[in-house]
PDB file of C-alpha atoms and ligand atoms in Angstrom:
ATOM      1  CA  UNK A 131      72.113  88.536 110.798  1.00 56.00           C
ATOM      2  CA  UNK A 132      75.316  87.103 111.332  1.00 53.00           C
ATOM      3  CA  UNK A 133      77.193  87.832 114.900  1.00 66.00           C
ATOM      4  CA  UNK A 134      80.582  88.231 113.497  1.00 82.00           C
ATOM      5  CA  UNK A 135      81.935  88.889 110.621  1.00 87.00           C
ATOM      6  CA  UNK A 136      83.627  85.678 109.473  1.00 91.00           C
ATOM      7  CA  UNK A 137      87.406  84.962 109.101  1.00 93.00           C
ATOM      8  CA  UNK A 138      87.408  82.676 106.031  1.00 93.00           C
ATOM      9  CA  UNK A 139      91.149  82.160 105.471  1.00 91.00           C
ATOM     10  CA  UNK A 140      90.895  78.683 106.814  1.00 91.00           C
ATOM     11  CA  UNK A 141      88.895  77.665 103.257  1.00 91.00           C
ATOM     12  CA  UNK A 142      90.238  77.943  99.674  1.00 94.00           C
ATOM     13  CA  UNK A 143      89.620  81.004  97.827  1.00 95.00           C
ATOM     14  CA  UNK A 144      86.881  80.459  95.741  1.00 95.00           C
ATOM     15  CA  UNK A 145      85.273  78.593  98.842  1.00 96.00           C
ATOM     16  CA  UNK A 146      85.308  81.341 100.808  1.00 97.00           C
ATOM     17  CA  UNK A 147      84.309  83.864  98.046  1.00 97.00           C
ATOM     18  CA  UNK A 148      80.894  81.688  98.007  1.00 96.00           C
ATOM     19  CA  UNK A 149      80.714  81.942 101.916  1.00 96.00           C
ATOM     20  CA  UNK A 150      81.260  85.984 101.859  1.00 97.00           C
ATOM     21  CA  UNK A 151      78.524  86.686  99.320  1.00 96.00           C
ATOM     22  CA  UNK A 152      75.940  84.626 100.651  1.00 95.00           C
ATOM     23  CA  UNK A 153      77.521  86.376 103.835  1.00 95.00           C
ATOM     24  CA  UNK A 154      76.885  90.037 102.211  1.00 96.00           C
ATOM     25  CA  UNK A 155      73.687  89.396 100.925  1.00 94.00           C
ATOM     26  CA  UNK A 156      72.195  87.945 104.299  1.00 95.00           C
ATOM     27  CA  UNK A 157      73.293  91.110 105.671  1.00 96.00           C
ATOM     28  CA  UNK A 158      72.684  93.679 103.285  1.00 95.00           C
ATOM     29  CA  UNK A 159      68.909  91.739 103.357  1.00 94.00           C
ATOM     30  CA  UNK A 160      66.381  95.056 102.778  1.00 94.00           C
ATOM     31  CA  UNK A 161      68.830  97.605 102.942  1.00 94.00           C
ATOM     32  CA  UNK A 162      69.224  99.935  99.323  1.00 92.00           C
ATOM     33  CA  UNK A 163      71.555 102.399 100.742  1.00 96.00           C
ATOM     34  CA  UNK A 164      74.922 102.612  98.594  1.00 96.00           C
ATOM     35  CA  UNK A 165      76.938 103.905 101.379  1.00 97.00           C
ATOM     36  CA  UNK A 166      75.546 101.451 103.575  1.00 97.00           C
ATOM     37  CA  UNK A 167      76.487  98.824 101.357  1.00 97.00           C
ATOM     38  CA  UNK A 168      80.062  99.969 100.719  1.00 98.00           C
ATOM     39  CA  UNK A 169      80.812 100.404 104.633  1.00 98.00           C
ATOM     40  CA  UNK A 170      79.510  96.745 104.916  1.00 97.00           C
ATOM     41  CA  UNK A 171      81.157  94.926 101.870  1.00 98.00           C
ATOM     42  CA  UNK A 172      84.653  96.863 103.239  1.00 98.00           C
ATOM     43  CA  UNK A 173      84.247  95.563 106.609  1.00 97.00           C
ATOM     44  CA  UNK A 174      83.224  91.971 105.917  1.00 97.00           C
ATOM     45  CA  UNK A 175      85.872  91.867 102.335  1.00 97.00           C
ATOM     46  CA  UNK A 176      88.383  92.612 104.985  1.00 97.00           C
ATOM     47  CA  UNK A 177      87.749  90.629 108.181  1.00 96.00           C
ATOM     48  CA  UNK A 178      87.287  87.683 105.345  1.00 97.00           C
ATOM     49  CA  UNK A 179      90.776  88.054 104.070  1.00 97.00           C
ATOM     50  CA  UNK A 180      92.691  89.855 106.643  1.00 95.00           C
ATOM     51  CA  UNK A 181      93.645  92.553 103.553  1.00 96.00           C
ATOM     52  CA  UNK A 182      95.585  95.647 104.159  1.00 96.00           C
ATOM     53  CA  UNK A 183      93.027  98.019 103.040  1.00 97.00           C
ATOM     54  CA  UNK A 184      89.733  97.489 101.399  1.00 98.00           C
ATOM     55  CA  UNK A 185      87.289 100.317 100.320  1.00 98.00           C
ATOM     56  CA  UNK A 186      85.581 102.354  97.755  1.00 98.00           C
ATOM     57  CA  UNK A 187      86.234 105.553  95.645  1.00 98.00           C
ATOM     58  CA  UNK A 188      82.812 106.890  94.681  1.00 98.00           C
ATOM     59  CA  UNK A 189      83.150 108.676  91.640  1.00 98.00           C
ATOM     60  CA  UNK A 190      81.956 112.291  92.329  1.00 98.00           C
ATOM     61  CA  UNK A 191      82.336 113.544  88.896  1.00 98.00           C
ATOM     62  CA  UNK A 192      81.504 112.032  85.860  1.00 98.00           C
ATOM     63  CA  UNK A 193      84.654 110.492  84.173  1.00 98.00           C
ATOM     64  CA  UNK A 194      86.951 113.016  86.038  1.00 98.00           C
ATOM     65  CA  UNK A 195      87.278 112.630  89.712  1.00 98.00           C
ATOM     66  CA  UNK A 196      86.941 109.532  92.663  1.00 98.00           C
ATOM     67  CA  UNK A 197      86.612 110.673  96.418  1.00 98.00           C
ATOM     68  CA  UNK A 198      86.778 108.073  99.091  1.00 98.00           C
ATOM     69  CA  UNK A 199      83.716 106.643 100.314  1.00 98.00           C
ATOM     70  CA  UNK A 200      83.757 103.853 103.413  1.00 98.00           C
ATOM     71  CA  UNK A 201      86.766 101.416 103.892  1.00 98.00           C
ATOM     72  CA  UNK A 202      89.105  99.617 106.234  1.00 97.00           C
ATOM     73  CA  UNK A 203      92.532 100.421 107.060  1.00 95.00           C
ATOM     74  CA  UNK A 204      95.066 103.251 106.874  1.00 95.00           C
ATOM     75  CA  UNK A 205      93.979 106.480 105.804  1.00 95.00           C
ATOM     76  CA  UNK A 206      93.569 106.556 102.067  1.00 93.00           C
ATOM     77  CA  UNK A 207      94.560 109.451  99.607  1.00 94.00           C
ATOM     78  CA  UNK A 208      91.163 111.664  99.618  1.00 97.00           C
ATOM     79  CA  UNK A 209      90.879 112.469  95.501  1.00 97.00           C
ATOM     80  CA  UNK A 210      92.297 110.269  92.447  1.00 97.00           C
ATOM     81  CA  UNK A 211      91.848 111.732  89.294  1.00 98.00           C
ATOM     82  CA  UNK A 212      89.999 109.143  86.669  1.00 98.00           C
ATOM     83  CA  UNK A 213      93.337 107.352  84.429  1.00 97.00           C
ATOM     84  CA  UNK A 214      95.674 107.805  87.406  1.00 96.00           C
ATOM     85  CA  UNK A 215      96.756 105.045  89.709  1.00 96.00           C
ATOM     86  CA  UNK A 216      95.279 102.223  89.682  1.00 97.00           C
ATOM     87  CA  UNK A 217      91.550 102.799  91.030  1.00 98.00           C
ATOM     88  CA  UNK A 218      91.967 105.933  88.155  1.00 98.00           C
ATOM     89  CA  UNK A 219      92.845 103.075  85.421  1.00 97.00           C
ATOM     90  CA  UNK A 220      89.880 100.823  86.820  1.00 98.00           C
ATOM     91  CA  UNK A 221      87.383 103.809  86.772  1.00 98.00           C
ATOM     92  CA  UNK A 222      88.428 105.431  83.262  1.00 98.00           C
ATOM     93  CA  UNK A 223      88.811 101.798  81.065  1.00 98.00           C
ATOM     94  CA  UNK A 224      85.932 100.558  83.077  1.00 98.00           C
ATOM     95  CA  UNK A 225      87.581  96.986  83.811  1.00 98.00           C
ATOM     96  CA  UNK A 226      89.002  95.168  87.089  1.00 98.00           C
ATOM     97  CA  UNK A 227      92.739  95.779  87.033  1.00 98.00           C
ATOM     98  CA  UNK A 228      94.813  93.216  88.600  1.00 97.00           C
ATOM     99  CA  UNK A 229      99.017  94.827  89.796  1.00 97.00           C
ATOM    100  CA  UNK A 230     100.663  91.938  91.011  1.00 96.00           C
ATOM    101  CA  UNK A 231     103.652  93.857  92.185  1.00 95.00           C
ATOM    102  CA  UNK A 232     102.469  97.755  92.881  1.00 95.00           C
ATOM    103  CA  UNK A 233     105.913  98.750  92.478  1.00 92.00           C
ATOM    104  CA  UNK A 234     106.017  97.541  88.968  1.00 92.00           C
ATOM    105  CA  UNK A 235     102.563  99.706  88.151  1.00 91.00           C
ATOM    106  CA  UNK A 236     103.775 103.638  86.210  1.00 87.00           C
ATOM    107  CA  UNK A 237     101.912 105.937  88.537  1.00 88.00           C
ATOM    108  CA  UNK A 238     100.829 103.810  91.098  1.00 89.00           C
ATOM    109  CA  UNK A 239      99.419 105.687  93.993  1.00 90.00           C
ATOM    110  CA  UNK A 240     100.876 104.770  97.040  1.00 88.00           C
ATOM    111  CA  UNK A 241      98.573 105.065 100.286  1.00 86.00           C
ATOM    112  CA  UNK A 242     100.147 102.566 102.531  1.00 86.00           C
ATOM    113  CA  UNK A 243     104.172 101.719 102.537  1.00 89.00           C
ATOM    114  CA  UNK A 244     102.956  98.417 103.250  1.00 93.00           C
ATOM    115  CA  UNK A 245     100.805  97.577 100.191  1.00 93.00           C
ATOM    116  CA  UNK A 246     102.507  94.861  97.656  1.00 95.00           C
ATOM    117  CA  UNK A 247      99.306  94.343  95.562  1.00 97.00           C
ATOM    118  CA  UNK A 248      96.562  95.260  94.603  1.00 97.00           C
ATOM    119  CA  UNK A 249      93.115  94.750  93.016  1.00 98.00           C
ATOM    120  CA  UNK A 250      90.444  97.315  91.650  1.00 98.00           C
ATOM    121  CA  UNK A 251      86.772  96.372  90.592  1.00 98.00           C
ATOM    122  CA  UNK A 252      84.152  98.977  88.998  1.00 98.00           C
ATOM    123  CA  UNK A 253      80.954  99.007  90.614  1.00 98.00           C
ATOM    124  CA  UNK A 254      77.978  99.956  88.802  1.00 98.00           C
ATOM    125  CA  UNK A 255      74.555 100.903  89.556  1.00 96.00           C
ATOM    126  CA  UNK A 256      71.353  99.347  88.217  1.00 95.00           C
ATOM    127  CA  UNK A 257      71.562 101.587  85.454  1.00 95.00           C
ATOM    128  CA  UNK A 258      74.615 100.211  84.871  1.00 96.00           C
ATOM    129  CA  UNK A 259      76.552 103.258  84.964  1.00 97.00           C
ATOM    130  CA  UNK A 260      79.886 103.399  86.908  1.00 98.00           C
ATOM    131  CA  UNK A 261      79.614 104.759  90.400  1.00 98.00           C
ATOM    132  CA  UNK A 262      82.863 103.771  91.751  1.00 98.00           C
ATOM    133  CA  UNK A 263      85.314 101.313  92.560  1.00 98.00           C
ATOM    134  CA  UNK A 264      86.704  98.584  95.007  1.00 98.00           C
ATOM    135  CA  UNK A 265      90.243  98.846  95.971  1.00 98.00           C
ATOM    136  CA  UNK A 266      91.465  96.071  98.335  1.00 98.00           C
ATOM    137  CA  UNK A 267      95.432  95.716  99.043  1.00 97.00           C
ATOM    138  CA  UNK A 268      97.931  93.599 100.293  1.00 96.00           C
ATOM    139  CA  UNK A 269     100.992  92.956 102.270  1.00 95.00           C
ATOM    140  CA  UNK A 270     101.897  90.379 100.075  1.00 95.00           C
ATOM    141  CA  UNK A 271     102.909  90.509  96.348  1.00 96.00           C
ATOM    142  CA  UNK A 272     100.824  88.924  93.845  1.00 97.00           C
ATOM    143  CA  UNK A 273      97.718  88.240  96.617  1.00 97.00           C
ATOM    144  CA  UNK A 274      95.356  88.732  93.800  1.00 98.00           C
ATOM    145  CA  UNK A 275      94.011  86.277  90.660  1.00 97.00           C
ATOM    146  CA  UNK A 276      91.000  85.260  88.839  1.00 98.00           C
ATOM    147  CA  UNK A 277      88.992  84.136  91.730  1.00 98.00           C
ATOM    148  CA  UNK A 278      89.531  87.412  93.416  1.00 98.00           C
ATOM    149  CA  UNK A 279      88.240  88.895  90.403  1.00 98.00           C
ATOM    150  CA  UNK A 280      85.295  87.452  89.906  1.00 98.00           C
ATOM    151  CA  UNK A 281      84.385  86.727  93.604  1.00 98.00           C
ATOM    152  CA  UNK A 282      84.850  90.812  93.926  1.00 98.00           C
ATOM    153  CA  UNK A 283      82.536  91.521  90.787  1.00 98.00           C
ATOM    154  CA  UNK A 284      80.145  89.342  92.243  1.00 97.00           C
ATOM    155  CA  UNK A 285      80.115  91.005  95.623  1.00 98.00           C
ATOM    156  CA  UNK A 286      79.833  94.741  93.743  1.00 98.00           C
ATOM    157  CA  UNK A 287      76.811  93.327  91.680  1.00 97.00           C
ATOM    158  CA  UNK A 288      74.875  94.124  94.991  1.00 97.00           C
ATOM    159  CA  UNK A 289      74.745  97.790  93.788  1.00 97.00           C
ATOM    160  CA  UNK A 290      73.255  96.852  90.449  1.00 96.00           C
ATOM    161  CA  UNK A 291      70.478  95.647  92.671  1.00 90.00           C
ATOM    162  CA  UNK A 292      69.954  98.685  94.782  1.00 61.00           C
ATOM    163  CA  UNK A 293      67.077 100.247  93.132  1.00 58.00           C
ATOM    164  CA  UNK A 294      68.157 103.937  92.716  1.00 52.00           C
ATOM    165  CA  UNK A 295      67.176 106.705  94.842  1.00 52.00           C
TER     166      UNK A 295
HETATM  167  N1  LIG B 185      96.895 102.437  95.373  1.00 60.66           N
HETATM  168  C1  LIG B 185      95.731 103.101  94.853  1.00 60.66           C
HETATM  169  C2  LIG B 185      95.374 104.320  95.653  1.00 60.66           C
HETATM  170  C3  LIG B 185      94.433 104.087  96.762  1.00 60.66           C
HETATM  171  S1  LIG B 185      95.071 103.409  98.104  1.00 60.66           S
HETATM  172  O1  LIG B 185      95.999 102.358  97.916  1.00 60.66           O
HETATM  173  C4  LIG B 185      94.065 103.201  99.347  1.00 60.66           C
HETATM  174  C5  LIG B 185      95.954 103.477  93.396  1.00 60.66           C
HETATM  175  O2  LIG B 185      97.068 103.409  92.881  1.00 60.66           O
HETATM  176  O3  LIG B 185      94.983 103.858  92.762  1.00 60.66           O
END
């Protein structure tokens, strides 16, 4: 297992994507515990990057309702109702949404003052039914593109592998 987590700003983007999955899945090596794995992904997403927040809404009812799960950084709103906010829009169309400038996003839910972007990724289990999403934020405006987006769906694909319980 790795000692650290790794700081991987030093390295382009899709570089260091490559780095942190190989990264996750050397760490998350025999474990099949979704909480587990979102607790880990959060911590080593965000030591990667140095993001504001990064973390998971689980959904706790079916195509109504995300509670928090594990994450890094200020405290996040507890509930988001599925179509509102952005982790609500991710969850109810299903689809990584990309808000380059959170102020510019109707009904964006603001958790930290701070945040300037954002990106949300759905996570879904081997079944391949949603189970929640990634939301990782940033101090800076427009932080997120294309290689964020698929370097994040790769990392959630872990849970796809977790054999359910
Ligand atoms: N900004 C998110 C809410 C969660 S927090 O930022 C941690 C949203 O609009 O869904």
């Amino acid at each position: 297992m790795a000692e650290a987590a790794l700081d991987l700003r030093h390295l382009p983007k899709s570089e260091a994507y490559g780095v942190l999955c190989r990264e996750i899945q050397q760490v998350l090596a025999g474990i099949s515990d979704d909480v587990t794995g979102m607790a880990t992904i959060s911590c080593l997403v965000a030591s990667a990057f140095g993001h504001l927040w990064v973390g998971f809404y689980r959904v706790v009812e079916r195509d109504r309702l995300l509670r928090v799960g594990p994450y890094q950084g200020s405290l996040g709103c507890l509930e988001i109702a599925f179509g509102k906010g952005v982790c609500g829009t991710a969850a109810r169309e299903r689809r990584t949404v990309i808000v380059e400038d959170v102020d510019r996003f109707p009904g964006h839910i603001s958790c930290d003052a701070r945040s300037r972007s954002e990106i949300v990724v759905p996570v879904f289990n081997a079944a391949g039914e949603l189970i929640a999403v990634l939301d990782v934020d940033s101090a800076r405006r427009a932080a997120f593109d294309e290689i964020d987006k698929t370097g994040l769906e790769e990392i959630v694909r872990w849970f796809s592998q977790v054999p359910a319980s």
